CSV table of C-alpha atoms in Angstrom, one decimal:
chain,number,residue,atom,x,y,z
A,1,MET,CA,10.7,8.3,10.3
A,2,LEU,CA,11.7,11.4,12.3
A,3,VAL,CA,9.3,12.4,15.0
A,4,ARG,CA,9.1,15.4,17.3
A,5,ASN,CA,10.9,15.2,20.6
A,6,GLN,CA,8.3,14.9,23.4
A,7,ARG,CA,10.3,16.9,25.8
A,8,GLY,CA,10.5,20.7,25.6
A,9,GLY,CA,8.1,21.0,22.7
A,10,GLY,CA,10.4,19.4,20.1
A,11,ASP,CA,14.0,19.5,19.0
A,12,PRO,CA,14.7,22.3,16.5
A,13,ASP,CA,17.2,20.1,14.6
A,14,VAL,CA,14.6,17.3,14.3
A,15,ASP,CA,12.0,19.8,13.1
A,16,ILE,CA,14.4,21.1,10.4
A,17,LEU,CA,15.2,17.6,9.2
A,18,ALA,CA,11.5,16.7,9.1
A,19,ARG,CA,10.9,19.8,6.9
A,20,MET,CA,13.8,18.8,4.7
A,21,GLU,CA,12.3,15.3,4.3
A,22,LEU,CA,9.0,16.9,3.3
A,23,VAL,CA,10.7,19.2,0.8
A,24,VAL,CA,12.6,16.3,-0.8
A,25,THR,CA,9.4,14.2,-1.1
A,26,ALA,CA,7.3,17.1,-2.5
A,27,ALA,CA,10.1,18.1,-4.9
A,28,SER,CA,10.5,14.6,-6.3
A,29,SER,CA,6.8,14.3,-6.9
A,30,LEU,CA,6.6,17.7,-8.5
A,31,LEU,CA,9.5,16.7,-10.8
A,32,GLY,CA,7.6,13.6,-11.8
A,33,PHE,CA,4.5,15.8,-12.6
A,34,LEU,CA,6.4,18.3,-14.7
A,35,LEU,CA,8.2,15.6,-16.7
A,36,TYR,CA,4.9,14.0,-17.8
A,37,TYR,CA,2.7,17.1,-17.8
A,38,ASN,CA,2.8,17.1,-21.7
A,39,THR,CA,1.1,13.7,-21.8
A,40,LEU,CA,-2.2,15.4,-20.8
A,41,ASP,CA,-2.5,16.6,-24.5
A,42,ALA,CA,-1.9,13.0,-25.8
A,43,GLY,CA,-4.7,10.8,-27.1
A,44,PHE,CA,-5.3,7.0,-27.0
A,45,VAL,CA,-2.8,4.6,-28.5
A,46,TYR,CA,-3.0,1.1,-30.0
A,47,ASP,CA,-3.8,-0.8,-26.8
A,48,ASP,CA,-6.5,1.7,-25.9
A,49,ARG,CA,-8.4,1.4,-29.1
A,50,GLY,CA,-10.6,-1.2,-30.6
A,51,ASN,CA,-11.0,-1.3,-34.4
A,52,GLY,CA,-11.8,-4.9,-35.3
A,53,ARG,CA,-14.7,-7.2,-34.9
A,54,GLY,CA,-16.4,-7.8,-31.5
A,55,HIS,CA,-17.0,-5.0,-29.0
A,56,ARG,CA,-16.8,-1.5,-30.7
A,57,ALA,CA,-17.9,2.0,-30.1
A,58,ASN,CA,-19.5,3.8,-33.1
A,59,ARG,CA,-19.2,7.5,-33.8
A,60,SER,CA,-22.2,8.4,-31.7
A,61,GLY,CA,-20.4,7.0,-28.7
A,62,LYS,CA,-22.8,4.0,-28.3
A,63,HIS,CA,-21.4,0.6,-27.7
A,64,ARG,CA,-22.4,-2.3,-29.9
A,65,THR,CA,-21.5,-6.0,-30.2
A,66,ASP,CA,-21.1,-7.9,-33.5
A,67,SER,CA,-22.5,-11.3,-33.9
A,68,ALA,CA,-19.1,-12.9,-34.3
A,69,PRO,CA,-18.0,-15.2,-31.4
A,70,MET,CA,-15.7,-13.5,-29.0
A,71,SER,CA,-12.9,-16.0,-29.5
A,72,GLU,CA,-12.8,-14.8,-33.2
A,73,CYS,CA,-12.3,-11.2,-32.2
A,74,PRO,CA,-8.5,-10.6,-31.8
A,75,THR,CA,-8.6,-6.8,-31.7
A,76,ARG,CA,-10.2,-6.1,-28.3
A,77,ARG,CA,-8.6,-3.2,-26.5
A,78,ALA,CA,-8.5,-2.0,-22.9
A,79,ILE,CA,-10.4,1.4,-23.1
A,80,LEU,CA,-12.5,2.4,-26.2
A,81,SER,CA,-13.9,-1.1,-26.8
A,82,ASN,CA,-14.0,-2.5,-23.3
A,83,PRO,CA,-17.6,-3.1,-22.1
A,84,ASP,CA,-16.4,-3.1,-18.5
A,85,VAL,CA,-15.1,0.5,-19.0
A,86,ILE,CA,-18.1,1.8,-20.8
A,87,GLY,CA,-20.4,0.5,-18.1
A,88,HIS,CA,-22.5,-1.8,-20.2
A,89,THR,CA,-21.7,-4.6,-17.8
A,90,PRO,CA,-22.6,-4.9,-14.1
A,91,ILE,CA,-19.9,-4.2,-11.5
A,92,ASN,CA,-19.4,-7.9,-10.7
A,93,ALA,CA,-18.4,-8.5,-14.3
A,94,LEU,CA,-15.1,-6.7,-13.6
A,95,PHE,CA,-14.2,-9.7,-11.4
A,96,GLU,CA,-15.3,-12.2,-14.1
A,97,ASN,CA,-13.6,-10.7,-17.1
A,98,ASP,CA,-10.0,-10.1,-18.0
A,99,PHE,CA,-8.2,-6.8,-18.5
A,100,TRP,CA,-9.6,-6.4,-22.0
A,101,GLY,CA,-13.2,-7.1,-21.0
A,102,THR,CA,-13.3,-10.7,-22.2
A,103,PRO,CA,-14.8,-13.4,-20.0
A,104,LEU,CA,-12.0,-15.5,-18.4
A,105,THR,CA,-13.8,-18.6,-19.5
A,106,ASP,CA,-13.6,-17.5,-23.2
A,107,PRO,CA,-10.9,-19.4,-25.2
A,108,GLY,CA,-9.6,-16.1,-26.5
A,109,SER,CA,-9.1,-14.5,-23.1
A,110,HIS,CA,-5.8,-12.9,-22.5
A,111,GLY,CA,-5.9,-14.1,-18.9
A,112,SER,CA,-4.8,-10.8,-17.3
A,113,TYR,CA,-6.9,-10.4,-14.2
A,114,ARG,CA,-6.8,-6.7,-13.1
A,115,PRO,CA,-10.3,-5.7,-12.0
A,116,LEU,CA,-9.3,-2.8,-9.8
A,117,CYS,CA,-7.3,-1.2,-12.6
A,118,VAL,CA,-10.4,-1.6,-14.9
A,119,ALA,CA,-12.5,0.0,-12.2
A,120,THR,CA,-10.3,3.1,-12.4
A,121,TYR,CA,-10.9,3.3,-16.1
A,122,ARG,CA,-14.6,3.0,-15.4
A,123,LEU,CA,-14.5,5.9,-13.1
A,124,ASN,CA,-12.6,7.9,-15.7
A,125,TYR,CA,-15.4,7.2,-18.2
A,126,ALA,CA,-18.1,8.1,-15.8
A,127,PHE,CA,-16.3,11.4,-15.1
A,128,SER,CA,-15.3,12.5,-18.6
A,129,GLY,CA,-16.3,9.9,-21.2
A,130,PHE,CA,-13.6,9.2,-23.7
A,131,LYS,CA,-11.7,12.5,-23.2
A,132,PRO,CA,-8.1,11.3,-23.0
A,133,TRP,CA,-6.8,14.0,-20.7
A,134,SER,CA,-8.5,12.6,-17.6
A,135,TYR,CA,-7.0,9.2,-18.2
A,136,HIS,CA,-3.5,10.6,-18.6
A,137,PHE,CA,-4.0,13.0,-15.7
A,138,LEU,CA,-4.7,10.1,-13.3
A,139,ASN,CA,-1.7,8.2,-14.6
A,140,VAL,CA,0.5,11.2,-13.9
A,141,ILE,CA,-1.0,11.5,-10.4
A,142,PHE,CA,-0.2,7.8,-9.8
A,143,HIS,CA,3.3,8.4,-10.9
A,144,CYS,CA,3.7,11.3,-8.4
A,145,THR,CA,2.3,9.3,-5.5
A,146,ALA,CA,4.6,6.4,-6.4
A,147,THR,CA,7.6,8.7,-6.4
A,148,ALA,CA,6.6,10.0,-2.9
A,149,LEU,CA,6.3,6.4,-1.6
A,150,VAL,CA,9.6,5.5,-3.1
A,151,VAL,CA,11.2,8.4,-1.2
A,152,VAL,CA,9.5,7.3,2.1
A,153,THR,CA,10.7,3.7,1.5
A,154,ALA,CA,14.2,4.8,0.9
A,155,ARG,CA,14.1,6.8,4.1
A,156,ARG,CA,13.1,3.6,5.9
A,157,LEU,CA,15.8,1.4,4.4
A,158,LEU,CA,18.9,3.6,4.0
A,159,PRO,CA,21.4,4.0,6.8
A,160,ALA,CA,21.5,7.3,8.7
A,161,TYR,CA,24.9,8.4,7.3
A,162,CYS,CA,23.6,8.6,3.7
A,163,MET,CA,19.9,9.1,4.3
A,164,ARG,CA,19.7,12.8,3.2
A,165,VAL,CA,21.6,12.4,0.0
A,166,GLY,CA,20.3,8.9,-0.6
A,167,THR,CA,16.6,9.8,-0.4
A,168,ALA,CA,17.0,12.8,-2.7
A,169,VAL,CA,18.9,10.8,-5.3
A,170,THR,CA,16.4,8.0,-5.1
A,171,GLY,CA,13.4,10.3,-5.5
A,172,ILE,CA,14.9,12.2,-8.5
A,173,ALA,CA,16.1,9.0,-10.2
A,174,PHE,CA,12.7,7.3,-9.9
A,175,ALA,CA,10.8,10.4,-11.0
A,176,ALA,CA,13.0,11.0,-14.1
A,177,HIS,CA,14.0,7.5,-15.1
A,178,PRO,CA,12.9,6.9,-18.7
A,179,ILE,CA,11.9,3.3,-18.0
A,180,HIS,CA,8.7,4.7,-16.6
A,181,THR,CA,7.7,6.5,-19.8
A,182,GLU,CA,5.6,3.7,-21.3
A,183,ALA,CA,3.7,3.1,-18.0
A,184,VAL,CA,2.9,6.8,-17.4
A,185,ALA,CA,2.3,8.0,-21.0
A,186,GLY,CA,0.2,4.9,-22.0
A,187,VAL,CA,-3.2,4.6,-20.4
A,188,VAL,CA,-2.9,0.9,-20.1
A,189,GLY,CA,0.3,1.4,-18.1
A,190,ARG,CA,-1.9,2.3,-15.2
A,191,ALA,CA,-1.9,-1.3,-14.1
A,192,ASP,CA,1.8,-0.9,-13.3
A,193,LEU,CA,1.4,2.4,-11.6
A,194,ALA,CA,-1.5,1.4,-9.4
A,195,ALA,CA,0.2,-1.9,-8.5
A,196,CYS,CA,3.4,0.0,-7.7
A,197,ASN,CA,1.6,2.3,-5.3
A,198,LEU,CA,-0.2,-0.4,-3.5
A,199,PHE,CA,2.9,-2.6,-3.4
A,200,LEU,CA,4.9,0.1,-1.7
A,201,LEU,CA,2.0,0.9,0.8
A,202,SER,CA,1.9,-2.8,1.7
A,203,PHE,CA,5.7,-3.0,2.3
A,204,LEU,CA,5.7,0.2,4.3
A,205,LEU,CA,2.9,-1.0,6.5
A,206,TYR,CA,4.8,-4.3,7.1
A,207,SER,CA,7.9,-2.4,8.0
A,208,GLU,CA,5.9,-0.4,10.5
A,209,HIS,CA,4.4,-3.7,11.8
A,210,ILE,CA,7.9,-4.9,12.5
A,211,ARG,CA,8.9,-1.7,14.3
A,212,LEU,CA,5.8,-1.9,16.5
A,213,ARG,CA,6.4,-5.6,17.2
A,214,GLU,CA,10.0,-5.0,18.2
A,215,GLN,CA,9.0,-2.0,20.3
A,216,ARG,CA,6.3,-4.0,22.2
A,217,HIS,CA,8.6,-7.0,22.7
A,218,LYS,CA,11.3,-4.7,24.2
A,219,LYS,CA,8.7,-3.3,26.6
A,220,GLN,CA,7.5,-6.8,27.6
A,221,CYS,CA,10.8,-8.4,28.0
A,222,ARG,CA,13.0,-6.9,30.7
A,223,HIS,CA,16.2,-8.6,31.4
A,224,ILE,CA,17.6,-7.8,34.9
A,225,VAL,CA,21.1,-9.0,35.6
A,226,LYS,CA,21.7,-9.4,39.3
A,227,ASP,CA,24.2,-11.7,41.0
A,228,ASN,CA,25.0,-13.2,37.5
A,229,VAL,CA,21.4,-14.5,37.2
A,230,VAL,CA,19.3,-13.3,34.3
A,231,ARG,CA,15.7,-12.9,35.3
A,232,ARG,CA,12.9,-12.3,32.8
A,233,GLN,CA,10.2,-9.9,33.9
A,234,ILE,CA,7.0,-9.6,31.9
A,235,THR,CA,5.5,-6.1,32.1
A,236,SER,CA,2.1,-7.4,31.1
A,237,ASN,CA,-0.1,-10.2,32.5
A,238,ASP,CA,-0.8,-11.3,29.0
A,239,PRO,CA,1.1,-14.3,27.5
A,240,PRO,CA,3.9,-13.3,25.1
A,241,PHE,CA,3.3,-13.6,21.4
A,242,ARG,CA,4.5,-16.8,19.8
A,243,LEU,CA,4.1,-17.8,16.2
A,244,SER,CA,1.8,-20.8,16.5
A,245,CYS,CA,-1.7,-21.4,15.3
A,246,HIS,CA,-3.1,-21.9,18.8
A,247,SER,CA,-1.6,-18.8,20.4
A,248,LEU,CA,-2.3,-16.8,17.2
A,249,VAL,CA,-6.0,-17.6,17.6
A,250,GLN,CA,-5.9,-16.8,21.3
A,251,HIS,CA,-4.2,-13.5,20.6
A,252,ILE,CA,-6.8,-12.5,18.0
A,253,MET,CA,-9.7,-13.3,20.4
A,254,MET,CA,-8.0,-11.5,23.2
A,255,ASN,CA,-7.5,-8.4,21.1
A,256,VAL,CA,-11.1,-8.4,19.8
A,257,ARG,CA,-12.4,-8.6,23.4
A,258,LYS,CA,-10.2,-5.7,24.4
A,259,LEU,CA,-11.3,-3.7,21.4
A,260,LEU,CA,-15.0,-4.2,22.1
A,261,LYS,CA,-14.5,-3.2,25.8
A,262,ALA,CA,-12.4,-0.1,24.8
A,263,SER,CA,-15.0,1.0,22.2
A,264,LYS,CA,-17.5,1.6,25.0
A,265,ALA,CA,-15.4,4.6,26.1
A,266,GLY,CA,-16.1,6.4,22.8
A,267,PRO,CA,-14.5,6.3,19.3
A,268,MET,CA,-12.0,9.1,20.0
A,269,LYS,CA,-10.7,7.5,23.2
A,270,MET,CA,-10.7,3.9,22.0
A,271,LEU,CA,-7.0,3.9,21.1
A,272,ASP,CA,-6.1,5.4,24.5
A,273,ALA,CA,-7.8,2.5,26.5
A,274,CYS,CA,-6.2,-0.6,27.9
A,275,GLU,CA,-7.4,-3.3,30.2
A,276,VAL,CA,-6.1,-3.6,33.7
A,277,ASN,CA,-7.3,-6.5,35.9
A,278,GLY,CA,-10.3,-7.1,33.7
A,279,THR,CA,-11.4,-3.4,33.6
A,280,VAL,CA,-10.9,-0.9,30.8
A,281,ARG,CA,-9.0,2.2,31.9
A,282,LEU,CA,-8.1,5.3,29.8
A,283,LYS,CA,-4.6,6.6,29.3
A,284,CYS,CA,-2.8,3.6,30.6
A,285,GLN,CA,0.5,4.7,29.3
A,286,PHE,CA,4.0,3.3,29.3
A,287,SER,CA,7.0,5.6,29.6
A,288,GLY,CA,7.2,5.7,25.8
A,289,GLY,CA,3.9,7.5,25.6
A,290,VAL,CA,1.9,4.8,24.0
A,291,SER,CA,-0.3,2.3,25.9
A,292,GLU,CA,0.5,-1.4,25.5
A,293,ASP,CA,-3.0,-2.2,24.0
A,294,SER,CA,-2.7,0.7,21.6
A,295,GLY,CA,0.6,-0.6,20.3
A,296,GLU,CA,-0.8,-4.1,20.1
A,297,LEU,CA,-3.8,-2.9,18.2
A,298,LEU,CA,-1.7,-0.8,15.8
A,299,GLN,CA,0.5,-3.8,15.3
A,300,TRP,CA,-2.4,-6.0,14.2
A,301,LEU,CA,-3.9,-3.2,12.1
A,302,THR,CA,-0.6,-2.7,10.2
A,303,LEU,CA,-0.4,-6.4,9.5
A,304,ALA,CA,-4.0,-6.4,8.3
A,305,GLY,CA,-3.3,-3.4,6.1
A,306,THR,CA,-0.3,-5.2,4.6
A,307,LEU,CA,-2.4,-8.1,3.5
A,308,THR,CA,-5.2,-5.8,2.3
A,309,PHE,CA,-2.9,-3.7,0.1
A,310,ALA,CA,-1.1,-6.7,-1.2
A,311,ALA,CA,-4.4,-8.2,-2.3
A,312,ALA,CA,-5.4,-4.9,-3.9
A,313,ALA,CA,-2.0,-4.6,-5.7
A,314,THR,CA,-2.4,-8.1,-7.1
A,315,LEU,CA,-5.9,-7.1,-8.4
A,316,CYS,CA,-4.2,-4.3,-10.3
A,317,LYS,CA,-1.4,-6.4,-11.8
A,318,GLU,CA,-0.6,-10.0,-11.0
A,319,PRO,CA,3.2,-9.7,-10.2
A,320,ALA,CA,2.4,-7.5,-7.2
A,321,ILE,CA,1.8,-10.6,-5.2
A,322,MET,CA,5.6,-10.8,-4.8
A,323,VAL,CA,5.3,-8.1,-2.0
A,324,LEU,CA,4.4,-10.9,0.4
A,325,PRO,CA,7.7,-12.9,-0.1
A,326,LEU,CA,9.5,-9.6,0.0
A,327,CYS,CA,8.0,-8.8,3.4
A,328,ILE,CA,9.0,-12.2,4.7
A,329,PHE,CA,12.5,-11.8,3.4
A,330,TYR,CA,12.8,-8.3,4.9
A,331,ASP,CA,11.5,-9.7,8.2
A,332,PHE,CA,14.2,-12.4,8.0
A,333,LEU,CA,16.9,-9.8,7.4
A,334,LYS,CA,15.7,-7.7,10.3
A,335,GLY,CA,15.7,-10.8,12.5
A,336,THR,CA,19.3,-11.7,11.6
A,337,ARG,CA,20.3,-8.1,12.3
A,338,TYR,CA,18.7,-8.0,15.7
A,339,GLU,CA,19.2,-11.5,16.9
A,340,GLU,CA,21.5,-10.2,19.7
A,341,PRO,CA,19.7,-10.3,23.1
A,342,TYR,CA,17.9,-7.2,24.1
A,343,TYR,CA,19.8,-7.0,27.3
A,344,LYS,CA,23.2,-6.8,25.6
């Protein structure tokens, strides 16, 4: 991501490129909205309806349940006949039933566990009842935000020499690709849209976690070559981070202690605080403009955000759990790319 130059009020070229990035992101999202704007006039389709035995909505809009066992009701649907959407079940039932409103313990359950997606349908129903336009509108919005996140992801991954053209092509291709038609135009496709958004957010947060981790490691590890002797100088009194259970627990406890001490300075100054010789001082800055403790705190927050969004994405659609192996593989690739010593 391009940031403003801290010297002289900012580099004009950097500002222009930042505006271009914003224009590409907004244009791609706008294209996605215009392409699917006509779906706002569409109604519910087969998977949204319920016209068989079991849970049904009558003409008055009231929900009723037939006496037939649920396992004998093969025509349950996600919207119009879903008791979790209509609100005839408590909130905790969303985490006990499948995508179609059937208890997971029922022999006829589909087994699709997507409670967060069903929760968005429930919000739609609370807002507009069974008016299809609100359901389709939220789908289109999710498609637009997913397009914007794809552009940001492309900007993170593409090399500099093809970033401008590459991000534009990526955004346009994703917004206009016909493979997304079913997910956007069909209300039940929201599971894919919501999972896609949260999947990308999880990956972007992990890529930011890697960047902060490498930045902090470079600040901590100074290699001074003098008289053909490499001497390692640690810029902090804290022990370096190592991936082991014992040091991980110690690291978490140390950060919690620092966070509690820094919070006494006030919520607005908490991120500017760091600990020096057992006392909390404000604006303890490195030459890069960010305090060590602030960078460390952000590093842990991005990792926690990665896991949180990964869990939320999985609760929208099950395959989204694959974001975690993807992050591990991406970290491995970054490690093989930067395995050269920092002092080289």
